[in-house]
Amino acid sequence: MVHHSYRDFRANVLTGTTNCRDEVDRALTQIEKHQRLGAFITVCADSARTAAEQADIRFRQGKPRPLEGLIVAVKDNISTRGIRTTCASRILENFVPVYNATVVERLVDAGAIIIGKTNLDEFAMGSSNENSWFGPARNPHNEHYVPGGSSGGSAVAVAARMAHVALGSDTGGSIRQPAAFCGLVGYKPTYGRVSRYGLVAFASSLDQIGPLAHTVEDVALVLQVMSGHDSNDSTSSMLPPISPDLSPFQNGEQRPTIGIVGGTFLEGVSPEVRQWYDYTIALLKEVGYATIEVDFYSVEAWIPTYYILATAEASSNLARYDGVRYGTRIDDPADIMTATRTACFGSEVKRRIMLGTYVLSAGYYDAYYRKAQKARRWIVDNYRQIFAQCDAILLPTTPTPAFRIGEKINDPLAMYLNDILTVSANLAGIPAISLPVGRTTNGLPIGVQLQAPFNADELLLRIARDLEQWITSANASPES
Ligand code: GLN
């Protein structure tokens, strides 16, 4: 397996104890050995070996670039030139893009090596990675459990040490939730700070690309390279790249105030998740953070608002798959479009296209879509009020730990409710991160989530780094 972090790996390359070619071979061996986990849709063995040899030359010349030799797994809804990009859909099963997503271009330019394209829920729609044309991905901590979704394959690749980091996309929690289920750090940036150019659109006003890794430091390293303005994305922020100061808070330095939740807000949260959430609050207080209980009065609107807006945007974005211009075609002379879409979209994608078309239809637009837009504004206002009282918010990432494969697949509503704690950050466009904090009694990881105001990515990462350190040094048992 590959090193736990890119930082450790790089240090070892610099002292001559390892090299990039060996590390890539370790990644490929691990991928081969654990094929059953379903992490990858496409593995780029040859190009990765070649890139590793070039990276070793740069190291030997003493000129390594910032991410030289970083092994990255890329979610298969992010375009890679010459490497098929399927979105885990039959409709794009053999689609090979002619250009790289901006994030891919930037990482490769900085020396990163693409090891392959990871499994996901079809078009990133799902929370379990079970909606994939290529079959499910499995949780490396227990194969009978889901790794989370939709960036399930990305989480598996990093957790099972097949890559140093992975890219995911987060429309309603798809980076943070699998990170929590697999024991990783997962980061959703402020909307606009990472380019969406080359990300296959699901719900454009919510989608963001972000990294999954074992450490906050690796997450920050990758973000620094891939964030920043991109003229190819009209929603791209003009701010400079995210470049946080991760130094610990000094003794005399005032620590940020953290908003916490309690009471009815946590009613649907499982006891073990609750226990580790309370543990994290206690830890924060112990090391000198002030906490304040905040009022999420908009919480009941989160899931309905998200699922109306996300499906509306999806129904429009997915209209481009007509069997004529892109991807797989079912050559039915009577009606190519219907035949193709019927045969090549999975049932969750169809459900969302129908739901989205319905909420946008002339007769129901005001009742659903327009109302959801108003609710979104109300949710943003709720956050604004909360951030007037605190610098960041601590929440659980998910209401439960990973669930069993098959447990929720026939109950879409139960699946949707799993997103209750993540979708609000997308609706508000704010940055959010999931950190591993502990485990259930049967060994499944549990995460906590930090959220910060719009564009406060740097502060969020600094707090996350600080908390990560305290969690690691307390070495985690909620009873102790
Ligand atoms: N689970 C959510 C959904 O199914 C979020 C997906 C995502 O963030 N891509 O829509």
XYZ file of C-alpha atoms and ligand atoms in Angstrom:
490
model
C 0.000 0.000 0.000
C 0.955 3.633 -0.451
C 2.108 5.914 2.363
C -0.507 7.252 4.754
C 0.119 10.818 3.628
C 1.773 12.557 0.705
C 3.786 14.594 3.164
C 5.403 11.470 4.649
C 5.943 9.997 1.201
C 7.624 13.132 -0.119
C 9.879 13.323 2.924
C 10.930 9.722 2.318
C 11.618 10.335 -1.357
C 13.761 13.332 -0.445
C 15.843 11.239 1.957
C 16.147 8.494 -0.653
C 14.255 5.772 1.248
C 11.689 5.323 -1.513
C 10.819 6.590 -4.976
C 7.742 7.361 -7.070
C 7.967 4.302 -9.278
C 7.886 1.964 -6.268
C 5.030 3.904 -4.725
C 2.982 3.601 -7.929
C 3.693 -0.127 -7.991
C 2.479 -0.377 -4.403
C -0.700 1.462 -5.381
C -1.307 -0.848 -8.350
C -0.678 -3.977 -6.276
C -3.148 -2.783 -3.677
C -5.765 -2.017 -6.353
C -5.276 -5.463 -7.871
C -5.459 -7.185 -4.504
C -8.667 -5.456 -3.434
C -10.649 -5.430 -6.662
C -13.664 -6.652 -4.732
C -13.910 -3.253 -3.056
C -14.947 -1.791 -6.425
C -12.977 1.419 -5.939
C -12.044 1.993 -9.580
C -13.856 2.014 -12.892
C -10.666 2.592 -14.886
C -7.065 2.040 -13.748
C -4.288 3.932 -15.569
C -1.393 1.570 -14.839
C 0.867 2.323 -17.804
C 0.543 6.089 -17.816
C 0.969 6.171 -14.020
C 4.215 4.154 -14.232
C 5.569 6.454 -16.946
C 4.610 9.556 -14.978
C 6.278 8.087 -11.872
C 9.541 7.574 -13.732
C 9.453 11.193 -14.856
C 8.694 12.312 -11.306
C 11.719 10.364 -10.064
C 13.896 12.183 -12.599
C 12.639 15.526 -11.273
C 13.393 14.472 -7.720
C 16.861 13.339 -8.705
C 17.488 16.666 -10.436
C 16.466 18.407 -7.225
C 13.542 20.097 -8.962
C 10.379 18.457 -7.670
C 7.185 20.401 -8.263
C 4.772 21.075 -5.340
C 2.873 17.782 -5.801
C 5.581 15.745 -7.501
C 4.698 12.051 -7.280
C 1.377 12.590 -5.492
C -0.848 9.651 -6.413
C -4.367 10.888 -7.042
C -7.546 8.958 -7.811
C -10.107 10.993 -9.733
C -13.870 10.562 -9.418
C -15.223 9.392 -12.737
C -17.418 12.440 -13.270
C -14.346 14.666 -13.688
C -13.009 14.922 -17.236
C -9.638 13.432 -18.057
C -8.227 13.846 -21.557
C -7.877 10.496 -23.287
C -9.157 8.557 -20.243
C -12.774 7.453 -20.353
C -15.086 9.328 -18.029
C -18.252 7.347 -17.419
C -20.092 8.990 -14.495
C -20.794 5.316 -13.633
C -23.533 5.441 -16.252
C -24.209 3.160 -19.169
C -24.907 6.279 -21.210
C -21.245 7.369 -20.950
C -19.770 3.887 -20.696
C -17.313 4.514 -23.532
C -17.068 8.294 -23.460
C -13.518 9.633 -23.752
C -13.169 13.392 -23.136
C -10.956 15.527 -25.344
C -9.979 17.873 -22.528
C -8.990 17.832 -18.857
C -11.021 19.413 -16.095
C -9.211 22.478 -14.753
C -8.522 20.704 -11.443
C -6.927 17.767 -13.262
C -4.842 20.077 -15.431
C -3.591 21.962 -12.376
C -2.760 18.848 -10.347
C -0.927 17.205 -13.236
C 1.005 20.417 -13.923
C 2.091 20.372 -10.282
C 3.431 16.825 -10.616
C 0.486 14.647 -9.542
C 0.067 11.162 -11.026
C -3.418 9.969 -11.981
C -3.761 6.347 -10.895
C -7.310 5.892 -12.169
C -10.942 6.916 -12.228
C -13.093 6.023 -9.243
C -16.510 4.492 -8.844
C -19.509 6.653 -7.895
C -23.265 6.723 -7.819
C -24.479 7.313 -11.370
C -24.037 11.026 -12.146
C -23.222 11.529 -8.441
C -26.810 10.839 -7.434
C -26.817 8.829 -4.239
C -25.385 8.340 -0.783
C -24.144 4.757 -0.915
C -22.382 4.130 -4.242
C -24.968 1.447 -4.973
C -26.356 3.357 -7.988
C -23.407 2.532 -10.230
C -23.651 0.821 -13.615
C -20.344 -0.862 -12.714
C -21.587 -2.316 -9.427
C -21.253 -1.058 -5.858
C -18.115 -0.023 -4.023
C -17.570 -1.573 -0.592
C -16.427 -0.124 2.706
C -12.832 -1.246 3.419
C -13.614 -1.372 7.152
C -16.333 -3.957 6.496
C -17.191 -5.183 3.015
C -20.854 -5.700 3.830
C -21.271 -1.999 4.430
C -21.495 0.889 1.975
C -18.528 3.263 1.713
C -20.953 6.168 1.352
C -21.622 8.125 -1.778
C -21.639 9.467 -4.201
C -17.805 9.693 -4.101
C -17.626 6.155 -2.677
C -14.840 4.892 -4.922
C -12.699 7.933 -4.116
C -13.080 7.278 -0.388
C -12.289 3.572 -0.790
C -9.192 4.329 -2.887
C -7.725 6.543 -0.163
C -8.906 4.514 2.851
C -7.512 1.291 1.340
C -4.227 3.080 0.538
C -4.467 2.787 -3.255
C -3.809 6.530 -3.638
C -2.550 9.345 -1.411
C -5.557 11.530 -2.127
C -8.674 11.439 -4.274
C -10.921 13.999 -5.888
C -14.637 13.860 -5.222
C -17.567 16.104 -5.969
C -20.014 17.366 -3.371
C -23.499 18.508 -4.382
C -25.207 17.629 -1.115
C -22.546 15.844 0.895
C -20.884 13.429 -1.506
C -17.359 14.177 -0.321
C -18.034 14.562 3.424
C -20.364 11.584 3.860
C -18.071 8.937 2.292
C -15.123 10.517 4.126
C -17.030 10.019 7.394
C -18.019 6.436 6.538
C -14.439 5.497 5.588
C -12.506 7.364 8.301
C -11.052 10.162 6.147
C -10.848 13.922 5.900
C -13.167 15.257 3.163
C -13.430 18.880 2.081
C -16.151 20.811 0.273
C -14.859 24.282 -0.648
C -16.836 27.516 -0.743
C -18.901 27.545 -3.940
C -16.797 29.071 -6.702
C -13.354 28.642 -5.153
C -12.606 25.483 -7.091
C -13.353 25.435 -10.802
C -16.196 23.231 -12.032
C -14.872 23.289 -15.596
C -14.770 19.664 -16.687
C -16.960 18.394 -13.842
C -19.954 16.664 -15.422
C -22.847 18.772 -14.158
C -25.423 17.341 -11.747
C -26.846 20.449 -10.005
C -24.678 23.349 -11.101
C -25.587 25.791 -8.332
C -24.561 23.231 -5.683
C -21.721 21.185 -7.233
C -18.158 21.618 -5.985
C -15.029 19.492 -6.461
C -12.881 18.786 -3.402
C -10.255 16.403 -2.003
C -10.383 13.370 0.300
C -7.230 12.419 2.197
C -5.963 11.021 5.493
C -4.826 14.382 6.851
C -5.935 18.020 6.813
C -2.452 18.942 5.662
C -2.727 16.839 2.491
C -6.184 18.284 1.841
C -4.785 21.805 2.150
C -1.828 21.016 -0.093
C -4.049 19.779 -2.885
C -6.534 22.632 -2.478
C -3.784 25.170 -2.759
C -2.926 23.854 -6.205
C -6.420 23.239 -7.559
C -8.336 26.282 -6.264
C -8.278 29.823 -7.594
C -9.895 31.698 -10.446
C -10.609 29.963 -13.746
C -11.935 31.942 -16.682
C -13.487 28.743 -18.086
C -16.004 28.644 -15.211
C -18.329 31.633 -15.144
C -19.129 31.045 -11.458
C -15.468 30.963 -10.475
C -14.417 33.204 -7.592
C -11.892 35.990 -8.208
C -10.183 35.283 -4.869
C -6.651 33.882 -4.816
C -6.146 30.123 -4.271
C -7.021 28.691 -0.847
C -3.738 28.852 1.018
C -4.284 28.379 4.737
C -1.927 28.877 7.643
C -2.178 25.571 9.491
C -0.073 26.572 12.477
C -1.584 25.636 15.833
C -3.293 28.361 17.837
C -0.792 29.826 20.296
C -1.377 29.797 24.012
C -2.304 33.441 24.381
C -4.164 33.508 21.063
C -7.942 33.807 21.153
C -9.483 30.631 19.767
C -12.476 30.902 17.444
C -15.970 30.458 18.886
C -17.683 27.270 17.753
C -21.432 26.973 17.254
C -22.890 23.684 18.456
C -26.324 22.070 18.322
C -28.320 20.101 20.845
C -31.844 19.134 21.838
C -34.349 18.366 19.116
C -31.838 19.035 16.350
C -30.056 15.794 17.223
C -33.183 13.674 17.682
C -32.644 11.613 14.532
C -28.950 11.067 15.194
C -27.835 7.581 16.301
C -26.508 7.202 19.866
C -22.966 6.380 18.779
C -22.715 9.366 16.442
C -24.164 11.510 19.199
C -21.625 10.189 21.684
C -18.697 11.110 19.469
C -20.219 14.494 18.683
C -20.496 15.243 22.410
C -16.981 13.959 22.872
C -15.706 16.435 20.262
C -17.502 19.320 21.951
C -15.945 18.375 25.286
C -12.521 18.187 23.648
C -12.902 21.621 22.064
C -13.915 23.144 25.388
C -11.062 21.463 27.176
C -8.454 22.986 24.865
C -9.874 26.477 25.152
C -12.514 26.989 22.482
C -15.633 28.908 23.434
C -18.832 27.218 22.299
C -22.300 28.593 21.848
C -25.512 26.734 21.083
C -26.965 27.894 17.767
C -30.522 27.778 16.439
C -31.017 26.084 13.075
C -34.677 27.060 12.781
C -34.553 26.301 9.044
C -33.604 22.626 9.451
C -36.960 21.250 8.360
C -36.553 22.944 4.999
C -33.111 21.526 4.217
C -33.968 18.171 2.661
C -37.075 19.271 0.702
C -35.313 22.390 -0.604
C -32.250 20.419 -1.641
C -34.177 17.662 -3.381
C -36.367 20.123 -5.297
C -33.490 22.297 -6.496
C -31.036 19.450 -7.136
C -33.548 17.456 -9.173
C -34.714 20.531 -11.096
C -31.162 21.352 -12.125
C -30.395 17.694 -12.845
C -33.373 17.327 -15.163
C -32.089 20.251 -17.184
C -28.407 19.248 -17.126
C -29.144 15.671 -18.151
C -31.221 16.706 -21.159
C -27.982 16.704 -23.163
C -27.810 12.893 -23.141
C -30.002 12.284 -26.119
C -28.223 9.396 -27.793
C -27.264 11.699 -30.647
C -24.497 13.962 -29.419
C -22.937 11.978 -26.567
C -22.145 8.486 -25.533
C -24.058 5.297 -25.901
C -26.838 5.127 -28.506
C -29.612 2.572 -28.768
C -30.365 2.594 -32.474
C -34.110 2.318 -32.431
C -35.344 3.824 -35.721
C -38.669 4.745 -34.124
C -37.229 6.916 -31.356
C -33.505 6.983 -30.641
C -33.822 9.373 -27.732
C -36.442 7.472 -25.765
C -34.817 4.122 -26.427
C -31.396 5.401 -25.355
C -32.531 7.152 -22.202
C -34.761 4.259 -21.185
C -32.013 1.690 -21.539
C -29.014 3.725 -20.383
C -30.099 5.659 -17.291
C -30.479 3.836 -13.977
C -33.615 4.091 -11.886
C -32.355 6.770 -9.457
C -31.370 9.027 -12.351
C -34.774 8.511 -13.959
C -36.532 9.245 -10.673
C -34.677 12.539 -10.408
C -35.294 13.564 -14.006
C -39.011 12.971 -13.488
C -39.094 14.770 -10.145
C -37.099 17.679 -11.526
C -39.235 17.977 -14.640
C -42.337 17.959 -12.469
C -41.198 20.757 -10.109
C -40.236 22.880 -13.122
C -43.466 22.266 -15.051
C -45.676 25.292 -15.776
C -48.413 24.226 -13.373
C -46.161 23.483 -10.401
C -43.247 25.884 -10.829
C -44.545 28.408 -8.290
C -45.548 25.792 -5.757
C -42.232 23.942 -5.796
C -39.288 25.450 -7.654
C -39.948 29.110 -6.836
C -40.817 28.252 -3.263
C -37.631 26.217 -2.894
C -35.605 29.187 -4.140
C -37.197 31.290 -1.400
C -36.475 28.599 1.162
C -32.856 28.577 0.010
C -32.611 32.300 0.726
C -34.156 31.691 4.153
C -31.553 29.002 4.903
C -28.772 31.399 3.869
C -30.227 34.016 6.240
C -30.323 31.454 9.043
C -26.599 30.823 8.520
C -25.898 34.553 8.427
C -27.544 34.972 11.830
C -25.644 32.046 13.261
C -22.289 33.271 11.939
C -22.908 36.611 13.642
C -22.480 34.675 16.908
C -19.679 32.239 16.080
C -16.770 31.661 13.700
C -17.528 28.060 12.743
C -20.136 25.397 13.414
C -19.612 21.830 14.610
C -22.120 19.186 13.504
C -22.069 15.435 13.058
C -21.385 14.634 9.382
C -24.051 11.942 9.114
C -26.960 10.818 11.297
C -25.661 7.226 11.371
C -22.422 5.377 10.641
C -22.150 3.386 7.377
C -25.197 1.192 6.735
C -25.373 -2.236 5.139
C -25.289 -2.699 1.379
C -28.907 -3.142 0.329
C -30.342 -1.658 3.536
C -31.734 1.559 2.037
C -31.608 1.004 -1.706
C -35.314 0.303 -1.997
C -36.334 3.211 0.202
C -35.306 6.433 -1.568
C -36.663 8.632 1.214
C -34.572 6.894 3.886
C -31.573 7.314 1.580
C -32.324 11.034 1.091
C -32.661 11.602 4.838
C -29.106 10.415 5.282
C -28.060 13.751 3.729
C -29.799 15.889 6.347
C -26.583 17.184 7.928
C -24.649 17.935 4.748
C -27.001 19.532 2.179
C -27.376 22.883 3.963
C -23.718 23.799 3.333
C -24.293 23.342 -0.411
C -27.508 25.347 -0.327
C -25.652 28.179 1.428
C -22.494 27.761 -0.694
C -20.304 27.656 2.423
C -17.188 25.550 3.048
C -17.430 22.378 5.148
C -15.087 19.593 6.195
C -15.546 16.158 7.712
C -12.932 14.806 10.103
C -12.646 11.273 11.482
C -13.229 11.290 15.242
C -13.901 7.746 16.391
C -15.455 4.370 15.699
C -18.531 2.367 16.513
C -18.171 -0.668 18.772
C -18.027 -2.827 15.633
C -15.244 -0.764 14.118
C -16.974 1.525 11.625
C -15.619 5.078 11.427
C -17.557 8.126 12.649
C -16.967 11.695 11.506
C -17.666 15.208 12.695
C -18.224 18.190 10.457
C -17.059 21.783 10.679
C -18.690 24.534 8.617
C -17.557 28.155 8.243
C -18.858 31.335 6.582
C -18.708 31.921 2.827
C -15.052 32.259 1.744
C -13.688 31.460 5.210
C -11.943 28.346 3.832
C -8.595 29.347 5.319
C -9.967 29.718 8.839
C -11.955 26.497 8.510
C -8.844 24.533 7.574
C -6.857 25.990 10.424
C -9.523 25.017 12.954
C -9.789 21.580 11.346
C -6.034 21.071 11.608
C -6.104 22.125 15.247
C -9.002 19.820 16.076
C -7.420 16.937 14.161
C -4.355 17.254 16.320
C -6.354 17.209 19.550
C -8.384 14.226 18.378
C -5.222 12.336 17.483
C -3.465 13.157 20.724
C -6.516 12.325 22.852
C -6.550 9.085 20.893
C -10.154 8.799 21.122
C -12.400 6.927 23.431
C -15.642 8.719 24.214
C -15.836 7.204 27.680
C -12.440 8.417 28.806
N -26.611 12.189 -1.581
C -26.967 13.424 -2.217
C -27.795 13.146 -3.442
O -28.069 12.027 -3.673
C -25.746 14.216 -2.544
C -25.065 13.773 -3.762
C -23.857 14.567 -4.063
O -23.381 15.348 -3.221
N -23.361 14.438 -5.266
O -28.165 14.013 -4.158
